[in-house]
Amino acid sequence: MKYHSRIILGLCLALLTLWVGPITAQQAEACPDSLPPRLMVGGYGRVVPGDANRVRDIPSRDGALVGTIEGGRGFDVLDGPTCADGLTWWQVDDGALVGWTVEGSGDEYWLEPADPPAAPTATPAPPDAVTFEPLRPVVNVLAPGVRARVVADDPAADTINLVVRSEPTISADPAGGLAAGDIITVLSDAVEADGYFWREVELTDGGRGWVVEGFYEADVERYDRTLIAECPATADRIAFFIERHIFTANRDGSDLCVFDRILIGAWSTFNPQLASFDNRFVWSADGSVFYYTDRFSTSDSNAPLFSLSADGLTRSVVGGDVGSVAWADWSPDASRLLMVRGASIWTMRADGSAYGKLPSVEGVVEWGAWLADNDRLAFISTVGDQANQIGPTQQEATIYTISVTQGGLTPIYRTDRELIYINISPDRRKILLASWEIVPFEGTIYGNRDNFEVAVLDVETGAATVLFTSASTWYGAAWLPDSSGLWTMDNEDGSDVFLTYTLADQQITTVPLSGPIVGDFYAYFGGFIDDQRMLIITDGESYKTPDDDLVLMLDIMTGEVTRVVDSLIPPG
């Protein structure tokens, strides 16, 4: 009897061991009605070949996106499973990113157990690594002694957890972590290992370790940087957008630096539209920082205003990240910044203080600008239905002025025409208005654009003077730098010309250009360097191909066109 008791007791212990073992290994917290977890803490897994898996900083869909792990790539399992949002999450480390990712959904697994890479019996040839190579030579490059900013360059990620390791290999122990915006000092040349280029870096607290300088996404042929080197040139710079990246350069095109990737639509870059601020760059008075709008990631619908220092090391959101910014403007004395955010006017001092919203008006605010006294500003508000709809309420635009310190909201101009361009003169005393008349289709609530018009509004008197009617040549007119008149460009008989219109004598002057701009390129106005020279940013002859983007300089007196930042395609 005792003998049989031992057998029964032994079988019970064995069954108990088999039953308890998997739960202890997995620390099970699987979601009800979900697929059974297949991974184990301390084990190895991989993303099922195919689509990449998103990695977040916490086990939740609300967690910040720190990157992705491509299909087929392996990882170490650090923690889990955790149930959140009806999904089973695991904390993983693929050697470059550490974070939480989802095991699967419905009846489909996205992660699966895998055998860890076999330890090599001999030293293998190093895998091919990829590094960031801009199409044009730049002077801000990673090198020993150079400071750099940590960036989340992946368009799908709004932050990054960059692992610092004790040695330049993914098998080395973690020695810390870095987030977007952190500053490091590069200590070494690049070391290639495990398919990455590694840099030894010093952290701001004096700690040291190794980080990868970027990730190559082979499926989309995109390189996502983790570090942006400091720009050594910071005085009297220009900023522009090419190759989906922000570039700065000296005014002669030298000392080119490349900064952050731009995610917002590129088609309206530098285009002075009524309600668009996409990728136009506004410098502070001292040239130490510039402002632009962008998104945190491709999944973000908001486009807040960002500031970026001239050296590229400090990037921040201006006025919070709630709502998109449609327009921004510095006061003439550079003491205050105006923003159109959430269909309202907001202002703040240069140091970020006194941030607040001006009194609301009826309608939607789309544009604003400071006037010459540095205290008042003008802005436009529209009410009614879309401009191409005549009823039930036809759209009407009103231009107001208001003092930031004293108030006193004053309407100075109203029109039922559709305003398509509005631009204040450099002396801040006149406003350029380009508009269409909306002609109704009989028996419908819709209208058609007709009778194009260019007018100039005096902000003190409220009087508008019509300069051109039905003149398509002046569709994209803008102010001359001395506020004496307007300029535009056109293609006449196959040749590009620069046209000026002076307000005093109402005369039009035509200057032939030495090279093509309008005829061969999709061009954007990049601003005046001085009273005689202006920058033109082009999308190249093929429009969508980044390797033939150009930055041109035009002398408006002589018509000479020179290339400031050349393309890779030889001229001619």
Coordinates of C-alpha atoms in Angstrom, one line a residue:
M1 CA 0.0 0.0 0.0
K2 CA 2.8 2.4 0.8
Y3 CA 4.4 1.5 -2.5
H4 CA 1.3 2.5 -4.4
S5 CA 1.0 5.7 -2.4
R6 CA 4.5 6.7 -3.5
I7 CA 3.5 6.1 -7.1
I8 CA 0.4 8.2 -6.8
L9 CA 2.2 10.9 -5.0
G10 CA 5.0 11.0 -7.6
L11 CA 2.4 11.2 -10.4
C12 CA 0.7 14.1 -8.7
L13 CA 3.9 16.0 -8.2
A14 CA 4.8 15.5 -11.8
L15 CA 1.4 16.7 -13.0
L16 CA 1.6 19.7 -10.7
T17 CA 5.0 20.6 -12.1
L18 CA 3.8 20.4 -15.6
W19 CA 0.7 22.5 -14.8
V20 CA 2.5 25.2 -12.8
G21 CA 5.6 25.5 -15.0
P22 CA 4.3 27.4 -18.1
I23 CA 2.3 29.9 -16.0
T24 CA 5.4 30.7 -13.8
A25 CA 7.5 31.1 -16.9
Q26 CA 5.1 33.5 -18.7
Q27 CA 3.8 35.4 -15.6
A28 CA 0.4 35.0 -17.4
E29 CA -1.8 38.1 -17.8
A30 CA -3.2 37.2 -21.1
C31 CA -6.4 38.9 -22.3
P32 CA -9.6 37.0 -22.1
D33 CA -10.7 35.5 -25.5
S34 CA -7.3 36.3 -27.0
L35 CA -4.8 34.0 -28.6
P36 CA -2.8 32.0 -26.0
P37 CA 0.6 33.7 -25.3
R38 CA 3.5 31.8 -27.0
L39 CA 6.4 33.9 -25.8
M40 CA 8.3 33.6 -22.5
V41 CA 10.2 36.1 -20.5
G42 CA 13.9 35.4 -21.0
G43 CA 13.2 33.7 -24.3
Y44 CA 13.7 34.9 -27.9
G45 CA 11.1 35.7 -30.5
R46 CA 10.6 37.5 -33.8
V47 CA 8.1 39.6 -35.7
V48 CA 6.2 37.3 -38.1
P49 CA 7.7 38.0 -41.6
G50 CA 5.6 40.6 -43.4
D51 CA 4.5 43.9 -41.9
A52 CA 6.5 45.7 -39.1
N53 CA 5.3 45.8 -35.5
R54 CA 5.0 49.1 -33.7
V55 CA 6.9 49.5 -30.4
R56 CA 5.6 51.8 -27.7
D57 CA 7.0 53.1 -24.4
I58 CA 4.2 51.5 -22.3
P59 CA 1.9 48.6 -22.9
S60 CA -1.0 50.7 -24.3
R61 CA -2.2 52.2 -27.6
D62 CA -1.9 55.5 -25.8
G63 CA 1.9 54.9 -25.3
A64 CA 4.3 57.0 -27.3
L65 CA 5.5 55.3 -30.4
V66 CA 9.3 54.7 -30.1
G67 CA 9.8 52.9 -33.5
T68 CA 9.1 49.7 -35.3
I69 CA 10.6 46.2 -35.7
E70 CA 10.5 45.0 -39.2
G71 CA 9.0 41.6 -40.1
G72 CA 11.4 38.7 -39.6
R73 CA 13.6 40.6 -37.1
G74 CA 14.3 38.9 -33.8
F75 CA 14.3 40.2 -30.2
D76 CA 14.8 39.3 -26.6
V77 CA 11.7 39.1 -24.4
L78 CA 12.1 41.2 -21.3
D79 CA 8.7 41.3 -19.6
G80 CA 5.0 40.3 -20.1
P81 CA 2.5 39.4 -21.0
T82 CA 0.4 42.4 -20.1
C83 CA -3.2 42.8 -21.1
A84 CA -4.2 46.4 -22.2
D85 CA -6.8 47.7 -24.7
G86 CA -7.9 44.1 -25.3
L87 CA -4.4 43.2 -26.6
T88 CA -1.5 41.1 -25.2
W89 CA 1.7 43.1 -24.9
W90 CA 5.3 42.0 -24.4
Q91 CA 8.4 44.2 -23.6
V92 CA 11.1 43.4 -26.1
D93 CA 14.7 44.4 -27.0
D94 CA 15.7 44.0 -30.6
G95 CA 19.2 45.4 -29.9
A96 CA 18.3 49.0 -31.0
L97 CA 14.9 49.7 -29.4
V98 CA 13.4 48.7 -26.1
G99 CA 9.6 48.9 -25.7
W100 CA 6.2 47.1 -25.7
T101 CA 4.7 45.5 -28.7
V102 CA 1.5 43.5 -29.4
E103 CA 1.6 39.7 -29.8
G104 CA -1.4 39.6 -32.2
S105 CA -5.1 40.4 -32.8
G106 CA -8.1 38.2 -33.5
D107 CA -6.9 34.9 -34.8
E108 CA -3.6 36.2 -36.2
Y109 CA -0.2 36.1 -34.4
W110 CA 2.1 39.0 -35.1
L111 CA 4.9 37.6 -32.9
E112 CA 6.2 34.1 -32.7
P113 CA 8.9 32.2 -30.7
A114 CA 12.2 31.8 -32.5
D115 CA 15.6 30.3 -32.0
P116 CA 18.2 32.9 -30.9
P117 CA 21.0 33.5 -33.3
A118 CA 23.6 30.8 -33.0
A119 CA 26.9 31.8 -31.5
P120 CA 29.4 32.1 -34.3
T121 CA 32.2 29.5 -34.3
A122 CA 34.4 31.8 -36.2
T123 CA 34.6 35.5 -36.7
P124 CA 32.2 36.2 -39.6
A125 CA 32.5 39.0 -42.1
P126 CA 30.7 42.1 -40.7
P127 CA 27.2 42.7 -42.2
D128 CA 26.7 45.6 -44.5
A129 CA 25.7 48.7 -42.6
V130 CA 24.0 51.8 -44.0
T131 CA 24.6 55.4 -43.0
F132 CA 22.9 58.7 -43.7
E133 CA 24.0 60.2 -47.0
P134 CA 22.3 63.5 -48.0
L135 CA 22.3 64.2 -51.7
R136 CA 24.4 67.3 -51.1
P137 CA 27.6 67.7 -49.0
V138 CA 26.9 69.1 -45.6
V139 CA 29.2 70.4 -42.9
N140 CA 27.3 69.1 -39.8
V141 CA 28.6 65.5 -39.7
L142 CA 29.1 63.1 -36.9
A143 CA 32.8 63.1 -35.8
P144 CA 34.8 62.9 -32.5
G145 CA 34.2 66.0 -30.5
V146 CA 31.0 67.0 -32.2
R147 CA 27.8 67.5 -30.2
A148 CA 24.6 66.0 -31.5
R149 CA 20.9 65.9 -30.8
V150 CA 18.9 62.7 -30.4
V151 CA 16.0 62.6 -32.9
A152 CA 13.0 60.4 -33.7
D153 CA 13.6 60.4 -37.4
D154 CA 11.1 57.6 -38.2
P155 CA 8.0 59.3 -39.7
A156 CA 5.7 56.8 -37.9
A157 CA 7.3 57.6 -34.4
D158 CA 6.8 60.6 -32.3
T159 CA 9.6 59.7 -29.8
I160 CA 12.5 57.4 -29.4
N161 CA 14.1 55.3 -26.7
L162 CA 17.7 55.0 -27.9
V163 CA 19.5 52.3 -26.0
V164 CA 23.0 53.1 -24.8
R165 CA 25.2 49.9 -24.6
S166 CA 28.5 49.2 -22.9
E167 CA 30.0 47.9 -26.1
P168 CA 29.3 48.5 -29.9
T169 CA 27.1 45.4 -30.3
I170 CA 23.5 44.6 -29.7
S171 CA 24.5 41.8 -27.3
A172 CA 26.2 44.2 -24.9
D173 CA 24.5 45.1 -21.7
P174 CA 22.4 48.3 -21.7
A175 CA 24.1 51.2 -20.0
G176 CA 21.4 53.8 -20.2
G177 CA 18.8 55.3 -22.5
L178 CA 18.3 58.5 -24.5
A179 CA 15.2 60.3 -25.6
A180 CA 14.5 62.8 -28.4
G181 CA 16.1 66.1 -27.7
D182 CA 18.9 64.8 -25.5
I183 CA 22.3 66.2 -26.3
I184 CA 25.4 63.9 -26.5
T185 CA 29.0 64.4 -27.5
V186 CA 30.5 62.0 -30.1
L187 CA 33.7 60.4 -28.9
S188 CA 34.6 58.0 -31.7
D189 CA 34.6 57.4 -35.4
A190 CA 31.9 55.0 -36.6
V191 CA 32.3 51.3 -35.7
E192 CA 30.4 48.8 -37.8
A193 CA 28.9 45.8 -36.0
D194 CA 25.7 43.8 -36.3
G195 CA 24.6 45.7 -39.4
Y196 CA 24.8 49.1 -37.7
F197 CA 27.2 52.0 -37.4
W198 CA 27.9 52.7 -33.7
R199 CA 29.3 55.8 -32.0
E200 CA 30.8 56.0 -28.6
V201 CA 29.1 59.0 -26.9
E202 CA 29.3 61.0 -23.7
L203 CA 26.0 61.9 -22.0
T204 CA 25.4 65.2 -20.3
D205 CA 25.8 63.6 -16.9
G206 CA 29.3 62.4 -17.9
G207 CA 28.3 58.8 -18.6
R208 CA 29.6 57.0 -21.6
G209 CA 28.4 54.2 -23.9
W210 CA 27.7 53.2 -27.5
V211 CA 24.6 54.0 -29.6
V212 CA 23.6 53.3 -33.2
E213 CA 23.6 56.4 -35.4
G214 CA 20.6 55.3 -37.4
F215 CA 18.4 52.5 -38.8
Y216 CA 17.9 51.6 -42.4
E217 CA 14.3 50.6 -43.4
A218 CA 15.0 48.3 -46.4
D219 CA 11.4 47.8 -47.4
V220 CA 10.9 51.6 -48.0
E221 CA 14.6 52.4 -48.7
R222 CA 14.6 55.0 -46.0
Y223 CA 17.3 55.8 -43.4
D224 CA 16.1 57.0 -40.0
R225 CA 18.7 58.9 -38.1
T226 CA 19.1 58.8 -34.3
L227 CA 21.6 61.7 -34.1
I228 CA 21.8 65.1 -35.9
A229 CA 25.2 66.7 -35.6
E230 CA 25.6 70.3 -34.5
C231 CA 25.9 72.9 -37.3
P232 CA 29.1 74.8 -37.0
A233 CA 27.9 77.8 -39.0
T234 CA 25.1 79.9 -37.3
A235 CA 25.4 83.5 -38.4
D236 CA 23.3 85.2 -41.1
R237 CA 21.8 81.9 -42.4
I238 CA 19.0 81.0 -44.7
A239 CA 16.6 78.0 -44.3
F240 CA 14.8 76.0 -46.9
F241 CA 13.3 72.7 -47.6
I242 CA 14.6 70.1 -50.1
E243 CA 14.7 66.3 -50.1
R244 CA 12.1 66.2 -47.3
H245 CA 14.7 67.7 -44.9
I246 CA 15.4 71.2 -43.5
F247 CA 18.6 72.7 -44.7
T248 CA 20.4 75.9 -43.7
A249 CA 23.2 77.7 -45.5
N250 CA 25.1 80.9 -45.7
R251 CA 23.6 83.4 -48.0
D252 CA 26.0 82.4 -50.7
G253 CA 25.1 78.7 -50.4
S254 CA 28.2 77.6 -48.5
D255 CA 28.4 75.7 -45.2
L256 CA 25.2 73.6 -45.9
C257 CA 23.7 71.9 -42.9
V258 CA 20.9 69.3 -42.8
F259 CA 18.5 69.0 -39.9
D260 CA 15.2 67.3 -39.2
R261 CA 12.9 65.5 -41.6
I262 CA 9.8 67.4 -42.6
L263 CA 6.5 65.4 -42.5
I264 CA 4.0 68.1 -43.5
G265 CA 3.0 68.4 -47.2
A266 CA 5.7 69.8 -49.3
W267 CA 3.7 71.2 -52.2
S268 CA 3.0 74.5 -50.5
T269 CA 6.6 75.1 -49.3
F270 CA 7.4 78.8 -49.2
N271 CA 4.1 79.6 -51.0
P272 CA 2.6 82.8 -49.5
Q273 CA -1.0 81.6 -49.5
L274 CA -3.8 83.2 -47.5
A275 CA -4.0 80.5 -44.9
S276 CA -0.9 78.3 -45.3
F277 CA 2.3 78.3 -43.3
D278 CA 3.5 74.9 -44.6
N279 CA 7.3 74.8 -44.5
R280 CA 7.9 78.5 -44.6
F281 CA 10.7 79.4 -42.2
V282 CA 10.6 82.6 -40.1
W283 CA 13.9 83.7 -38.5
S284 CA 14.1 85.6 -35.2
A285 CA 15.6 89.0 -35.4
D286 CA 19.0 87.9 -34.1
G287 CA 19.1 84.9 -36.4
S288 CA 19.6 82.5 -33.5
V289 CA 16.4 80.5 -34.1
F290 CA 13.8 79.9 -36.8
Y291 CA 10.2 78.8 -36.8
Y292 CA 8.2 76.4 -39.0
T293 CA 5.2 74.1 -38.8
D294 CA 5.3 70.3 -38.9
R295 CA 3.8 67.2 -37.5
F296 CA 5.2 64.9 -34.8
S297 CA 4.4 61.8 -36.9
T298 CA 2.5 60.8 -40.0
S299 CA -0.4 59.7 -37.8
D300 CA -0.7 63.1 -36.2
S301 CA -3.3 65.5 -37.7
N302 CA -2.0 68.6 -35.9
A303 CA 0.8 70.8 -37.2
P304 CA 2.0 72.9 -34.3
L305 CA 4.7 75.6 -34.6
F306 CA 8.3 74.4 -33.9
S307 CA 11.4 76.4 -33.2
L308 CA 14.8 75.2 -34.1
S309 CA 18.1 76.8 -33.1
A310 CA 20.5 77.7 -35.8
D311 CA 23.0 75.1 -34.6
G312 CA 20.3 72.5 -34.7
L313 CA 20.7 71.4 -31.1
T314 CA 17.4 72.8 -29.6
R315 CA 14.0 72.0 -31.1
S316 CA 10.8 72.8 -29.2
V317 CA 7.1 73.3 -29.7
V318 CA 5.9 76.9 -29.4
G319 CA 2.8 77.5 -27.4
G320 CA 1.9 73.9 -26.8
D321 CA 1.1 71.1 -29.2
V322 CA -2.7 71.5 -29.2
G323 CA -4.1 72.6 -32.6
S324 CA -2.4 73.5 -35.9
V325 CA -0.8 76.8 -36.6
A326 CA -1.9 78.4 -39.9
W327 CA 0.3 81.5 -39.8
A328 CA 3.0 83.2 -37.8
D329 CA 4.6 86.7 -37.8
W330 CA 7.2 88.6 -35.8
S331 CA 6.6 92.2 -34.8
P332 CA 9.0 94.6 -36.5
D333 CA 11.1 95.1 -33.3
A334 CA 11.1 91.2 -32.8
S335 CA 9.6 91.6 -29.3
R336 CA 6.4 89.6 -30.0
L337 CA 5.3 86.6 -32.0
L338 CA 1.8 86.3 -33.5
M339 CA 0.3 82.9 -34.3
V340 CA -3.0 81.9 -35.9
R341 CA -3.9 78.8 -34.0
G342 CA -7.3 77.1 -33.9
A343 CA -8.9 79.9 -35.9
S344 CA -7.9 82.5 -33.3
I345 CA -5.0 85.0 -32.9
W346 CA -2.5 84.2 -30.2
T347 CA 0.5 86.3 -29.2
M348 CA 3.6 85.9 -27.0
R349 CA 6.7 87.7 -26.1
A350 CA 10.0 86.7 -27.5
D351 CA 11.0 84.9 -24.3
G352 CA 7.8 82.8 -24.3
S353 CA 6.0 84.8 -21.6
A354 CA 2.6 86.6 -21.9
Y355 CA 1.2 83.8 -24.1
G356 CA -2.5 84.3 -24.7
K357 CA -5.4 84.6 -27.1
L358 CA -6.8 87.9 -28.3
P359 CA -10.6 88.5 -28.1
S360 CA -12.6 86.3 -30.4
V361 CA -14.5 87.7 -33.4
E362 CA -17.3 86.2 -35.5
G363 CA -15.9 83.8 -38.1
V364 CA -12.7 82.0 -38.7
V365 CA -9.4 83.8 -38.4
E366 CA -7.0 82.8 -41.2
W367 CA -4.2 85.3 -41.3
G368 CA -2.6 88.0 -39.2
A369 CA 0.4 90.5 -39.2
W370 CA 1.9 93.1 -37.0
L371 CA 1.7 96.8 -38.0
A372 CA 4.5 99.3 -38.0
D373 CA 4.0 100.5 -34.4
N374 CA 4.8 97.1 -32.9
D375 CA 1.5 97.2 -30.8
R376 CA -1.3 96.8 -33.3
L377 CA -1.9 94.0 -35.6
A378 CA -4.2 93.3 -38.5
F379 CA -6.0 90.0 -39.1
I380 CA -8.7 88.6 -41.4
S381 CA -11.8 86.7 -40.4
T382 CA -14.3 84.9 -42.7
V383 CA -17.9 84.1 -42.1
G384 CA -20.5 82.2 -44.2
D385 CA -20.3 79.2 -46.4
Q386 CA -17.4 78.1 -48.6
A387 CA -16.4 80.7 -51.2
N388 CA -17.7 78.5 -54.1
Q389 CA -21.1 78.4 -52.4
I390 CA -23.4 81.4 -52.7
G391 CA -26.0 80.4 -50.2
P392 CA -27.6 80.1 -47.8
T393 CA -25.0 82.5 -46.4
Q394 CA -22.4 83.9 -48.9
Q395 CA -18.9 84.1 -47.5
E396 CA -17.6 87.5 -46.4
A397 CA -14.1 88.4 -45.2
T398 CA -13.4 91.2 -42.8
I399 CA -10.0 92.7 -41.9
Y400 CA -9.7 94.0 -38.4
T401 CA -7.0 95.9 -36.5
I402 CA -6.5 95.7 -32.7
S403 CA -4.0 96.9 -30.1
V404 CA -2.4 94.1 -28.1
T405 CA -2.0 96.4 -25.1
Q406 CA -5.1 98.6 -25.4
G407 CA -7.7 96.5 -27.3
G408 CA -9.9 98.5 -29.5
L409 CA -11.1 96.0 -32.2
T410 CA -11.7 97.9 -35.4
P411 CA -13.0 96.6 -38.7
I412 CA -11.3 98.4 -41.6
Y413 CA -12.3 96.5 -44.7
R414 CA -15.0 94.0 -45.8
T415 CA -15.4 92.1 -49.1
D416 CA -17.6 89.2 -50.4
R417 CA -14.8 88.4 -52.9
E418 CA -12.8 85.2 -52.3
L419 CA -9.4 86.3 -51.0
I420 CA -6.7 83.9 -52.3
Y421 CA -3.5 85.9 -51.3
I422 CA -3.0 88.4 -48.5
N423 CA 0.4 89.8 -47.7
I424 CA 1.5 92.8 -45.7
S425 CA 4.1 95.2 -47.1
P426 CA 7.6 95.2 -45.5
D427 CA 6.9 98.7 -44.0
R428 CA 3.8 97.2 -42.4
R429 CA 1.5 100.0 -43.7
K430 CA -0.2 98.3 -46.7
I431 CA -1.8 94.9 -47.4
L432 CA -1.8 93.2 -50.8
L433 CA -5.2 91.6 -51.6
A434 CA -5.6 89.1 -54.5
S435 CA -9.2 87.9 -55.0
W436 CA -11.8 86.3 -57.2
E437 CA -15.4 87.4 -57.7
I438 CA -17.8 84.5 -57.0
V439 CA -20.4 84.4 -59.8
P440 CA -23.4 82.2 -58.9
F441 CA -24.7 79.4 -61.1
E442 CA -28.3 80.1 -61.8
G443 CA -30.7 78.0 -59.7
T444 CA -27.9 76.5 -57.5
I445 CA -26.1 77.4 -54.3
Y446 CA -22.7 77.2 -56.1
G447 CA -20.6 79.8 -57.7
N448 CA -17.7 80.1 -60.2
R449 CA -14.5 82.1 -59.7
D450 CA -14.3 85.0 -62.2
N451 CA -12.8 88.5 -62.5
F452 CA -9.4 88.1 -60.8
E453 CA -8.3 91.3 -59.0
V454 CA -5.2 92.6 -57.3
A455 CA -5.7 95.5 -54.8
V456 CA -3.7 97.3 -52.1
L457 CA -5.3 98.2 -48.8
D458 CA -4.1 101.2 -46.7
V459 CA -4.3 99.9 -43.1
E460 CA -4.7 103.5 -41.6
T461 CA -7.5 104.7 -43.9
G462 CA -9.1 101.4 -44.9
A463 CA -9.1 102.5 -48.5
A464 CA -8.4 99.8 -51.1
T465 CA -6.9 100.7 -54.5
V466 CA -7.4 98.2 -57.4
L467 CA -4.2 97.7 -59.4
F468 CA -5.1 94.9 -61.8
T469 CA -8.2 93.1 -63.0
S470 CA -8.3 89.8 -65.0
A471 CA -4.5 89.9 -65.2
S472 CA -3.3 86.3 -64.7
T473 CA 0.3 87.4 -64.9
W474 CA 0.0 89.0 -61.4
Y475 CA -1.7 86.0 -59.8
G476 CA 1.3 85.4 -57.6
A477 CA 2.3 89.0 -56.9
A478 CA 4.4 89.9 -53.9
W479 CA 5.9 93.0 -52.3
L480 CA 9.3 94.5 -53.3
P481 CA 11.6 94.7 -50.3
D482 CA 11.3 98.6 -50.0
S483 CA 7.4 98.5 -50.2
S484 CA 7.5 100.7 -53.3
G485 CA 5.5 98.2 -55.4
L486 CA 4.9 94.6 -56.4
W487 CA 6.8 91.9 -58.4
T488 CA 6.0 88.7 -60.2
M489 CA 7.5 86.4 -62.8
D490 CA 6.1 85.2 -66.0
N491 CA 7.1 83.3 -69.2
E492 CA 6.8 85.4 -72.3
D493 CA 7.3 83.8 -75.7
G494 CA 9.4 81.0 -74.1
S495 CA 11.6 83.2 -72.0
D496 CA 11.3 84.0 -68.3
V497 CA 11.0 87.6 -67.2
F498 CA 10.8 89.5 -63.9
L499 CA 8.1 92.1 -63.7
T500 CA 7.8 95.0 -61.2
Y501 CA 5.0 97.5 -60.7
T502 CA 5.7 100.7 -58.8
L503 CA 2.8 102.2 -56.9
A504 CA 4.0 105.8 -57.3
D505 CA 4.0 106.0 -61.1
Q506 CA 2.0 102.9 -61.8
Q507 CA 4.6 101.7 -64.2
I508 CA 5.5 98.1 -65.2
T509 CA 9.2 97.2 -65.8
T510 CA 10.2 94.0 -67.5
V511 CA 13.7 92.4 -66.9
P512 CA 14.6 89.3 -68.9
L513 CA 16.2 86.5 -66.8
S514 CA 19.5 84.9 -67.7
G515 CA 18.2 81.4 -66.9
P516 CA 15.0 79.5 -66.6
I517 CA 12.8 79.6 -63.5
V518 CA 9.1 79.8 -64.3
G519 CA 9.3 77.8 -67.6
D520 CA 11.3 74.8 -66.4
F521 CA 10.7 74.6 -62.6
Y522 CA 8.0 74.6 -60.0
A523 CA 9.3 77.6 -58.0
Y524 CA 8.7 79.0 -54.5
F525 CA 9.7 82.5 -53.3
G526 CA 12.4 82.0 -50.6
G527 CA 12.6 85.7 -49.5
F528 CA 14.8 88.7 -50.2
I529 CA 18.5 88.6 -49.1
D530 CA 18.7 92.4 -49.6
D531 CA 16.9 95.1 -51.7
Q532 CA 18.3 93.6 -55.0
R533 CA 18.7 89.8 -54.5
M534 CA 16.1 87.2 -53.8
L535 CA 16.1 83.4 -53.3
I536 CA 14.0 81.0 -55.4
I537 CA 13.5 77.4 -54.2
T538 CA 12.5 75.0 -57.0
D539 CA 11.2 71.5 -57.2
G540 CA 13.4 70.8 -60.2
E541 CA 12.6 70.0 -63.7
S542 CA 10.9 66.7 -62.8
Y543 CA 9.0 68.4 -59.9
K544 CA 8.8 65.4 -57.6
T545 CA 12.4 64.2 -57.9
P546 CA 14.5 65.5 -55.0
D547 CA 17.9 65.1 -56.6
D548 CA 17.4 68.0 -58.9
D549 CA 15.9 70.5 -56.4
L550 CA 17.7 73.8 -56.6
V551 CA 18.1 77.0 -54.6
L552 CA 18.6 79.9 -57.0
M553 CA 19.5 83.5 -56.5
L554 CA 18.0 86.2 -58.7
D555 CA 19.3 89.7 -59.1
I556 CA 16.0 91.7 -59.8
M557 CA 17.9 94.6 -61.4
T558 CA 20.0 92.6 -63.9
G559 CA 17.9 89.4 -64.2
E560 CA 21.0 87.3 -63.5
V561 CA 20.1 83.8 -62.1
T562 CA 22.8 81.9 -60.2
R563 CA 22.7 78.5 -58.4
V564 CA 23.2 78.8 -54.7
V565 CA 22.6 75.2 -53.8
D566 CA 23.2 73.1 -56.9
S567 CA 21.6 69.8 -57.8
L568 CA 23.3 66.6 -58.6
I569 CA 22.3 66.9 -62.2
P570 CA 24.9 69.0 -64.1
P571 CA 23.6 72.2 -65.7
G572 CA 22.4 71.8 -69.2

